Amino acid sequence: NNAKLSYAIPSNYSKAEISVRNMVGKTVATIPAKVGVKSAVNINTSELPNGVYFYSVVADGVTRSTKKLVVRH
Protein backbone atom coordinates (compact mmCIF):
# COMPACT_ATOMS: atom_id res chain seq x y z
CA ASN A 1 0.00 0.00 0.00
CA ASN A 2 3.07 2.24 0.01
CA ALA A 3 5.90 2.89 -2.40
CA LYS A 4 9.18 4.33 -1.15
CA LEU A 5 10.94 6.59 -3.66
CA SER A 6 14.54 7.59 -2.99
CA TYR A 7 16.06 10.66 -4.62
CA ALA A 8 18.88 13.20 -4.40
CA ILE A 9 18.60 16.76 -5.67
CA PRO A 10 21.73 18.97 -5.75
CA SER A 11 21.76 22.05 -3.52
CA ASN A 12 22.04 24.43 -6.48
CA TYR A 13 18.27 24.07 -6.99
CA SER A 14 15.87 26.15 -4.93
CA LYS A 15 12.61 24.18 -5.20
CA ALA A 16 11.77 20.56 -6.02
CA GLU A 17 8.84 18.17 -6.12
CA ILE A 18 7.92 14.65 -7.13
CA SER A 19 5.05 14.43 -9.58
CA VAL A 20 3.11 11.18 -10.11
CA ARG A 21 1.13 10.82 -13.35
CA ASN A 22 -1.12 8.11 -14.74
CA MET A 23 -0.83 6.60 -18.24
CA VAL A 24 -2.74 9.45 -19.88
CA GLY A 25 -0.54 12.10 -18.26
CA LYS A 26 -2.94 13.29 -15.56
CA THR A 27 -1.13 14.27 -12.34
CA VAL A 28 -2.49 12.13 -9.49
CA ALA A 29 -0.08 13.32 -6.76
CA THR A 30 2.49 16.05 -6.16
CA ILE A 31 4.87 15.73 -3.21
CA PRO A 32 7.33 18.41 -2.06
CA ALA A 33 10.95 17.22 -2.17
CA LYS A 34 13.99 18.25 -0.14
CA VAL A 35 16.86 19.95 -1.93
CA GLY A 36 20.55 19.37 -1.16
CA VAL A 37 20.21 16.04 0.66
CA LYS A 38 19.57 12.42 -0.18
CA SER A 39 16.05 11.63 0.91
CA ALA A 40 13.01 9.44 0.28
CA VAL A 41 9.24 9.85 0.21
CA ASN A 42 6.47 7.34 0.76
CA ILE A 43 3.55 7.36 -1.64
CA ASN A 44 0.28 5.89 -0.41
CA THR A 45 -0.71 3.64 -3.31
CA SER A 46 -3.82 2.24 -1.61
CA GLU A 47 -5.84 5.12 -3.08
CA LEU A 48 -4.56 4.51 -6.62
CA PRO A 49 -6.20 1.97 -8.94
CA ASN A 50 -4.06 -0.88 -10.27
CA GLY A 51 -2.00 0.27 -13.21
CA VAL A 52 1.19 1.85 -14.47
CA TYR A 53 2.20 5.31 -13.29
CA PHE A 54 5.22 7.51 -13.92
CA TYR A 55 6.93 9.65 -11.30
CA SER A 56 9.22 12.54 -12.09
CA VAL A 57 11.67 14.47 -9.97
CA VAL A 58 11.19 18.12 -10.95
CA ALA A 59 13.64 20.78 -9.75
CA ASP A 60 13.09 24.47 -10.51
CA GLY A 61 10.54 23.50 -13.14
CA VAL A 62 12.90 21.13 -14.99
CA THR A 63 12.30 17.37 -15.02
CA ARG A 64 15.48 15.71 -13.75
CA SER A 65 14.38 12.09 -14.09
CA THR A 66 11.28 9.99 -14.74
CA LYS A 67 10.67 6.40 -13.68
CA LYS A 68 7.86 3.87 -13.82
CA LEU A 69 5.73 2.80 -10.85
CA VAL A 70 3.50 -0.28 -11.12
CA VAL A 71 0.60 -0.49 -8.63
CA ARG A 72 -0.89 -3.92 -7.93
CA HIS A 73 -3.13 -4.63 -4.95
PDB file of N, CA and C in Angstrom:
ATOM      1  N   ASN A   1       0.803  -1.207   0.000  1.00  0.00           N
ATOM      2  CA  ASN A   1       0.000   0.000   0.000  1.00  0.00           C
ATOM      3  C   ASN A   1       0.843   1.266   0.000  1.00  0.00           C
ATOM      4  N   ASN A   2       2.161   1.093   0.055  1.00  0.00           N
ATOM      5  CA  ASN A   2       3.071   2.237   0.014  1.00  0.00           C
ATOM      6  C   ASN A   2       4.219   1.948  -0.927  1.00  0.00           C
ATOM      7  N   ALA A   3       4.710   2.986  -1.565  1.00  0.00           N
ATOM      8  CA  ALA A   3       5.905   2.889  -2.400  1.00  0.00           C
ATOM      9  C   ALA A   3       6.912   3.899  -1.875  1.00  0.00           C
ATOM     10  N   LYS A   4       8.136   3.442  -1.630  1.00  0.00           N
ATOM     11  CA  LYS A   4       9.181   4.329  -1.149  1.00  0.00           C
ATOM     12  C   LYS A   4      10.053   4.737  -2.331  1.00  0.00           C
ATOM     13  N   LEU A   5      10.152   6.050  -2.563  1.00  0.00           N
ATOM     14  CA  LEU A   5      10.939   6.593  -3.664  1.00  0.00           C
ATOM     15  C   LEU A   5      12.132   7.357  -3.104  1.00  0.00           C
ATOM     16  N   SER A   6      13.322   6.916  -3.441  1.00  0.00           N
ATOM     17  CA  SER A   6      14.542   7.591  -2.994  1.00  0.00           C
ATOM     18  C   SER A   6      15.009   8.549  -4.078  1.00  0.00           C
ATOM     19  N   TYR A   7      15.598   9.659  -3.663  1.00  0.00           N
ATOM     20  CA  TYR A   7      16.057  10.662  -4.625  1.00  0.00           C
ATOM     21  C   TYR A   7      17.150  11.513  -3.999  1.00  0.00           C
ATOM     22  N   ALA A   8      17.881  12.228  -4.844  1.00  0.00           N
ATOM     23  CA  ALA A   8      18.882  13.199  -4.400  1.00  0.00           C
ATOM     24  C   ALA A   8      18.835  14.373  -5.374  1.00  0.00           C
ATOM     25  N   ILE A   9      18.662  15.553  -4.843  1.00  0.00           N
ATOM     26  CA  ILE A   9      18.604  16.764  -5.666  1.00  0.00           C
ATOM     27  C   ILE A   9      19.731  17.691  -5.207  1.00  0.00           C
ATOM     28  N   PRO A  10      20.606  18.101  -6.128  1.00  0.00           N
ATOM     29  CA  PRO A  10      21.726  18.970  -5.746  1.00  0.00           C
ATOM     30  C   PRO A  10      21.248  20.277  -5.099  1.00  0.00           C
ATOM     31  N   SER A  11      22.112  20.843  -4.276  1.00  0.00           N
ATOM     32  CA  SER A  11      21.758  22.046  -3.521  1.00  0.00           C
ATOM     33  C   SER A  11      21.692  23.307  -4.385  1.00  0.00           C
ATOM     34  N   ASN A  12      22.119  23.232  -5.648  1.00  0.00           N
ATOM     35  CA  ASN A  12      22.043  24.428  -6.481  1.00  0.00           C
ATOM     36  C   ASN A  12      20.628  24.696  -6.996  1.00  0.00           C
ATOM     37  N   TYR A  13      19.676  23.834  -6.660  1.00  0.00           N
ATOM     38  CA  TYR A  13      18.265  24.066  -6.991  1.00  0.00           C
ATOM     39  C   TYR A  13      17.575  24.676  -5.783  1.00  0.00           C
ATOM     40  N   SER A  14      16.546  25.482  -6.041  1.00  0.00           N
ATOM     41  CA  SER A  14      15.868  26.148  -4.927  1.00  0.00           C
ATOM     42  C   SER A  14      14.560  25.472  -4.539  1.00  0.00           C
ATOM     43  N   LYS A  15      13.905  24.789  -5.483  1.00  0.00           N
ATOM     44  CA  LYS A  15      12.611  24.178  -5.195  1.00  0.00           C
ATOM     45  C   LYS A  15      12.502  22.872  -5.978  1.00  0.00           C
ATOM     46  N   ALA A  16      11.915  21.848  -5.335  1.00  0.00           N
ATOM     47  CA  ALA A  16      11.771  20.562  -6.021  1.00  0.00           C
ATOM     48  C   ALA A  16      10.497  19.865  -5.571  1.00  0.00           C
ATOM     49  N   GLU A  17      10.023  18.958  -6.438  1.00  0.00           N
ATOM     50  CA  GLU A  17       8.841  18.168  -6.117  1.00  0.00           C
ATOM     51  C   GLU A  17       8.895  16.853  -6.878  1.00  0.00           C
ATOM     52  N   ILE A  18       8.098  15.911  -6.434  1.00  0.00           N
ATOM     53  CA  ILE A  18       7.925  14.651  -7.131  1.00  0.00           C
ATOM     54  C   ILE A  18       6.492  14.621  -7.635  1.00  0.00           C
ATOM     55  N   SER A  19       6.354  14.428  -8.926  1.00  0.00           N
ATOM     56  CA  SER A  19       5.051  14.429  -9.578  1.00  0.00           C
ATOM     57  C   SER A  19       4.731  13.013 -10.045  1.00  0.00           C
ATOM     58  N   VAL A  20       3.543  12.513  -9.691  1.00  0.00           N
ATOM     59  CA  VAL A  20       3.111  11.178 -10.107  1.00  0.00           C
ATOM     60  C   VAL A  20       1.975  11.347 -11.104  1.00  0.00           C
ATOM     61  N   ARG A  21       2.138  10.713 -12.290  1.00  0.00           N
ATOM     62  CA  ARG A  21       1.128  10.822 -13.349  1.00  0.00           C
ATOM     63  C   ARG A  21       0.655   9.443 -13.773  1.00  0.00           C
ATOM     64  N   ASN A  22      -0.598   9.375 -14.222  1.00  0.00           N
ATOM     65  CA  ASN A  22      -1.122   8.109 -14.738  1.00  0.00           C
ATOM     66  C   ASN A  22      -0.734   7.957 -16.202  1.00  0.00           C
ATOM     67  N   MET A  23      -1.213   6.898 -16.859  1.00  0.00           N
ATOM     68  CA  MET A  23      -0.826   6.597 -18.242  1.00  0.00           C
ATOM     69  C   MET A  23      -1.263   7.657 -19.253  1.00  0.00           C
ATOM     70  N   VAL A  24      -2.296   8.421 -18.943  1.00  0.00           N
ATOM     71  CA  VAL A  24      -2.744   9.450 -19.880  1.00  0.00           C
ATOM     72  C   VAL A  24      -2.143  10.819 -19.559  1.00  0.00           C
ATOM     73  N   GLY A  25      -1.241  10.859 -18.573  1.00  0.00           N
ATOM     74  CA  GLY A  25      -0.537  12.100 -18.260  1.00  0.00           C
ATOM     75  C   GLY A  25      -1.174  12.968 -17.202  1.00  0.00           C
ATOM     76  N   LYS A  26      -2.283  12.515 -16.604  1.00  0.00           N
ATOM     77  CA  LYS A  26      -2.935  13.295 -15.558  1.00  0.00           C
ATOM     78  C   LYS A  26      -2.146  13.158 -14.254  1.00  0.00           C
ATOM     79  N   THR A  27      -1.842  14.285 -13.620  1.00  0.00           N
ATOM     80  CA  THR A  27      -1.133  14.268 -12.341  1.00  0.00           C
ATOM     81  C   THR A  27      -2.072  13.777 -11.247  1.00  0.00           C
ATOM     82  N   VAL A  28      -1.660  12.703 -10.557  1.00  0.00           N
ATOM     83  CA  VAL A  28      -2.488  12.134  -9.489  1.00  0.00           C
ATOM     84  C   VAL A  28      -1.926  12.464  -8.107  1.00  0.00           C
ATOM     85  N   ALA A  29      -0.672  12.923  -8.042  1.00  0.00           N
ATOM     86  CA  ALA A  29      -0.075  13.322  -6.763  1.00  0.00           C
ATOM     87  C   ALA A  29       1.125  14.219  -7.029  1.00  0.00           C
ATOM     88  N   THR A  30       1.312  15.189  -6.135  1.00  0.00           N
ATOM     89  CA  THR A  30       2.491  16.046  -6.155  1.00  0.00           C
ATOM     90  C   THR A  30       3.010  16.135  -4.730  1.00  0.00           C
ATOM     91  N   ILE A  31       4.288  15.786  -4.542  1.00  0.00           N
ATOM     92  CA  ILE A  31       4.870  15.732  -3.210  1.00  0.00           C
ATOM     93  C   ILE A  31       6.078  16.660  -3.168  1.00  0.00           C
ATOM     94  N   PRO A  32       6.142  17.562  -2.182  1.00  0.00           N
ATOM     95  CA  PRO A  32       7.333  18.414  -2.057  1.00  0.00           C
ATOM     96  C   PRO A  32       8.572  17.556  -1.793  1.00  0.00           C
ATOM     97  N   ALA A  33       9.707  17.960  -2.341  1.00  0.00           N
ATOM     98  CA  ALA A  33      10.951  17.219  -2.167  1.00  0.00           C
ATOM     99  C   ALA A  33      12.010  18.126  -1.549  1.00  0.00           C
ATOM    100  N   LYS A  34      12.901  17.512  -0.784  1.00  0.00           N
ATOM    101  CA  LYS A  34      13.988  18.251  -0.141  1.00  0.00           C
ATOM    102  C   LYS A  34      15.126  18.457  -1.137  1.00  0.00           C
ATOM    103  N   VAL A  35      15.758  19.601  -1.033  1.00  0.00           N
ATOM    104  CA  VAL A  35      16.864  19.954  -1.927  1.00  0.00           C
ATOM    105  C   VAL A  35      18.165  19.891  -1.139  1.00  0.00           C
ATOM    106  N   GLY A  36      19.222  19.365  -1.758  1.00  0.00           N
ATOM    107  CA  GLY A  36      20.551  19.374  -1.156  1.00  0.00           C
ATOM    108  C   GLY A  36      20.872  18.183  -0.288  1.00  0.00           C
ATOM    109  N   VAL A  37      19.964  17.242  -0.144  1.00  0.00           N
ATOM    110  CA  VAL A  37      20.206  16.040   0.663  1.00  0.00           C
ATOM    111  C   VAL A  37      19.626  14.821  -0.044  1.00  0.00           C
ATOM    112  N   LYS A  38      20.186  13.656   0.275  1.00  0.00           N
ATOM    113  CA  LYS A  38      19.570  12.417  -0.185  1.00  0.00           C
ATOM    114  C   LYS A  38      18.381  12.152   0.713  1.00  0.00           C
ATOM    115  N   SER A  39      17.255  11.812   0.120  1.00  0.00           N
ATOM    116  CA  SER A  39      16.047  11.625   0.907  1.00  0.00           C
ATOM    117  C   SER A  39      15.156  10.593   0.236  1.00  0.00           C
ATOM    118  N   ALA A  40      13.989  10.367   0.834  1.00  0.00           N
ATOM    119  CA  ALA A  40      13.006   9.436   0.279  1.00  0.00           C
ATOM    120  C   ALA A  40      11.620   9.912   0.689  1.00  0.00           C
ATOM    121  N   VAL A  41      10.634   9.556  -0.119  1.00  0.00           N
ATOM    122  CA  VAL A  41       9.242   9.849   0.206  1.00  0.00           C
ATOM    123  C   VAL A  41       8.448   8.558   0.079  1.00  0.00           C
ATOM    124  N   ASN A  42       7.387   8.464   0.859  1.00  0.00           N
ATOM    125  CA  ASN A  42       6.471   7.340   0.759  1.00  0.00           C
ATOM    126  C   ASN A  42       5.208   7.818   0.066  1.00  0.00           C
ATOM    127  N   ILE A  43       4.791   7.060  -0.931  1.00  0.00           N
ATOM    128  CA  ILE A  43       3.550   7.365  -1.637  1.00  0.00           C
ATOM    129  C   ILE A  43       2.520   6.324  -1.240  1.00  0.00           C
ATOM    130  N   ASN A  44       1.373   6.789  -0.776  1.00  0.00           N
ATOM    131  CA  ASN A  44       0.280   5.895  -0.412  1.00  0.00           C
ATOM    132  C   ASN A  44      -0.395   5.427  -1.698  1.00  0.00           C
ATOM    133  N   THR A  45      -0.155   4.170  -2.063  1.00  0.00           N
ATOM    134  CA  THR A  45      -0.710   3.642  -3.308  1.00  0.00           C
ATOM    135  C   THR A  45      -2.075   2.987  -3.100  1.00  0.00           C
ATOM    136  N   SER A  46      -2.530   2.900  -1.869  1.00  0.00           N
ATOM    137  CA  SER A  46      -3.821   2.242  -1.615  1.00  0.00           C
ATOM    138  C   SER A  46      -4.979   3.018  -2.235  1.00  0.00           C
ATOM    139  N   GLU A  47      -4.782   4.302  -2.486  1.00  0.00           N
ATOM    140  CA  GLU A  47      -5.841   5.119  -3.078  1.00  0.00           C
ATOM    141  C   GLU A  47      -5.760   5.160  -4.607  1.00  0.00           C
ATOM    142  N   LEU A  48      -4.727   4.532  -5.167  1.00  0.00           N
ATOM    143  CA  LEU A  48      -4.563   4.512  -6.619  1.00  0.00           C
ATOM    144  C   LEU A  48      -5.073   3.189  -7.173  1.00  0.00           C
ATOM    145  N   PRO A  49      -5.777   3.220  -8.299  1.00  0.00           N
ATOM    146  CA  PRO A  49      -6.196   1.972  -8.936  1.00  0.00           C
ATOM    147  C   PRO A  49      -4.977   1.205  -9.468  1.00  0.00           C
ATOM    148  N   ASN A  50      -5.123  -0.095  -9.641  1.00  0.00           N
ATOM    149  CA  ASN A  50      -4.056  -0.880 -10.266  1.00  0.00           C
ATOM    150  C   ASN A  50      -3.699  -0.262 -11.608  1.00  0.00           C
ATOM    151  N   GLY A  51      -2.410  -0.270 -11.920  1.00  0.00           N
ATOM    152  CA  GLY A  51      -1.997   0.267 -13.205  1.00  0.00           C
ATOM    153  C   GLY A  51      -0.558   0.731 -13.198  1.00  0.00           C
ATOM    154  N   VAL A  52      -0.166   1.332 -14.297  1.00  0.00           N
ATOM    155  CA  VAL A  52       1.187   1.850 -14.473  1.00  0.00           C
ATOM    156  C   VAL A  52       1.152   3.364 -14.322  1.00  0.00           C
ATOM    157  N   TYR A  53       2.077   3.874 -13.533  1.00  0.00           N
ATOM    158  CA  TYR A  53       2.202   5.309 -13.286  1.00  0.00           C
ATOM    159  C   TYR A  53       3.650   5.710 -13.560  1.00  0.00           C
ATOM    160  N   PHE A  54       3.867   6.986 -13.743  1.00  0.00           N
ATOM    161  CA  PHE A  54       5.217   7.510 -13.919  1.00  0.00           C
ATOM    162  C   PHE A  54       5.434   8.606 -12.889  1.00  0.00           C
ATOM    163  N   TYR A  55       6.609   8.576 -12.245  1.00  0.00           N
ATOM    164  CA  TYR A  55       6.927   9.649 -11.303  1.00  0.00           C
ATOM    165  C   TYR A  55       8.168  10.374 -11.780  1.00  0.00           C
ATOM    166  N   SER A  56       8.129  11.684 -11.631  1.00  0.00           N
ATOM    167  CA  SER A  56       9.221  12.539 -12.093  1.00  0.00           C
ATOM    168  C   SER A  56       9.738  13.387 -10.945  1.00  0.00           C
ATOM    169  N   VAL A  57      11.054  13.531 -10.892  1.00  0.00           N
ATOM    170  CA  VAL A  57      11.674  14.469  -9.970  1.00  0.00           C
ATOM    171  C   VAL A  57      11.844  15.766 -10.745  1.00  0.00           C
ATOM    172  N   VAL A  58      11.184  16.824 -10.269  1.00  0.00           N
ATOM    173  CA  VAL A  58      11.192  18.118 -10.948  1.00  0.00           C
ATOM    174  C   VAL A  58      11.865  19.135 -10.030  1.00  0.00           C
ATOM    175  N   ALA A  59      12.920  19.777 -10.530  1.00  0.00           N
ATOM    176  CA  ALA A  59      13.643  20.782  -9.749  1.00  0.00           C
ATOM    177  C   ALA A  59      13.650  22.093 -10.525  1.00  0.00           C
ATOM    178  N   ASP A  60      13.183  23.147  -9.891  1.00  0.00           N
ATOM    179  CA  ASP A  60      13.089  24.474 -10.510  1.00  0.00           C
ATOM    180  C   ASP A  60      12.380  24.406 -11.870  1.00  0.00           C
ATOM    181  N   GLY A  61      11.344  23.592 -11.937  1.00  0.00           N
ATOM    182  CA  GLY A  61      10.536  23.496 -13.143  1.00  0.00           C
ATOM    183  C   GLY A  61      11.101  22.601 -14.236  1.00  0.00           C
ATOM    184  N   VAL A  62      12.257  21.995 -14.000  1.00  0.00           N
ATOM    185  CA  VAL A  62      12.905  21.130 -14.992  1.00  0.00           C
ATOM    186  C   VAL A  62      12.838  19.681 -14.513  1.00  0.00           C
ATOM    187  N   THR A  63      12.361  18.786 -15.370  1.00  0.00           N
ATOM    188  CA  THR A  63      12.297  17.369 -15.016  1.00  0.00           C
ATOM    189  C   THR A  63      13.700  16.783 -15.038  1.00  0.00           C
ATOM    190  N   ARG A  64      14.134  16.273 -13.889  1.00  0.00           N
ATOM    191  CA  ARG A  64      15.485  15.714 -13.749  1.00  0.00           C
ATOM    192  C   ARG A  64      15.522  14.235 -14.096  1.00  0.00           C
ATOM    193  N   SER A  65      14.460  13.508 -13.753  1.00  0.00           N
ATOM    194  CA  SER A  65      14.381  12.088 -14.092  1.00  0.00           C
ATOM    195  C   SER A  65      12.937  11.631 -14.000  1.00  0.00           C
ATOM    196  N   THR A  66      12.620  10.582 -14.752  1.00  0.00           N
ATOM    197  CA  THR A  66      11.284   9.991 -14.738  1.00  0.00           C
ATOM    198  C   THR A  66      11.433   8.472 -14.689  1.00  0.00           C
ATOM    199  N   LYS A  67      10.625   7.853 -13.821  1.00  0.00           N
ATOM    200  CA  LYS A  67      10.668   6.400 -13.680  1.00  0.00           C
ATOM    201  C   LYS A  67       9.259   5.852 -13.604  1.00  0.00           C
ATOM    202  N   LYS A  68       9.161   4.545 -13.792  1.00  0.00           N
ATOM    203  CA  LYS A  68       7.864   3.867 -13.817  1.00  0.00           C
ATOM    204  C   LYS A  68       7.540   3.307 -12.437  1.00  0.00           C
ATOM    205  N   LEU A  69       6.263   3.356 -12.097  1.00  0.00           N
ATOM    206  CA  LEU A  69       5.732   2.800 -10.846  1.00  0.00           C
ATOM    207  C   LEU A  69       4.544   1.930 -11.202  1.00  0.00           C
ATOM    208  N   VAL A  70       4.602   0.637 -10.845  1.00  0.00           N
ATOM    209  CA  VAL A  70       3.496  -0.284 -11.116  1.00  0.00           C
ATOM    210  C   VAL A  70       2.743  -0.523  -9.800  1.00  0.00           C
ATOM    211  N   VAL A  71       1.427  -0.285  -9.824  1.00  0.00           N
ATOM    212  CA  VAL A  71       0.601  -0.486  -8.630  1.00  0.00           C
ATOM    213  C   VAL A  71      -0.244  -1.739  -8.849  1.00  0.00           C
ATOM    214  N   ARG A  72      -0.096  -2.687  -7.924  1.00  0.00           N
ATOM    215  CA  ARG A  72      -0.888  -3.922  -7.934  1.00  0.00           C
ATOM    216  C   ARG A  72      -1.331  -4.200  -6.507  1.00  0.00           C
ATOM    217  N   HIS A  73      -2.612  -4.363  -6.298  1.00  0.00           N
ATOM    218  CA  HIS A  73      -3.135  -4.632  -4.950  1.00  0.00           C
ATOM    219  C   HIS A  73      -3.472  -6.099  -4.806  1.00  0.00           C
TER     220      HIS A  73
END
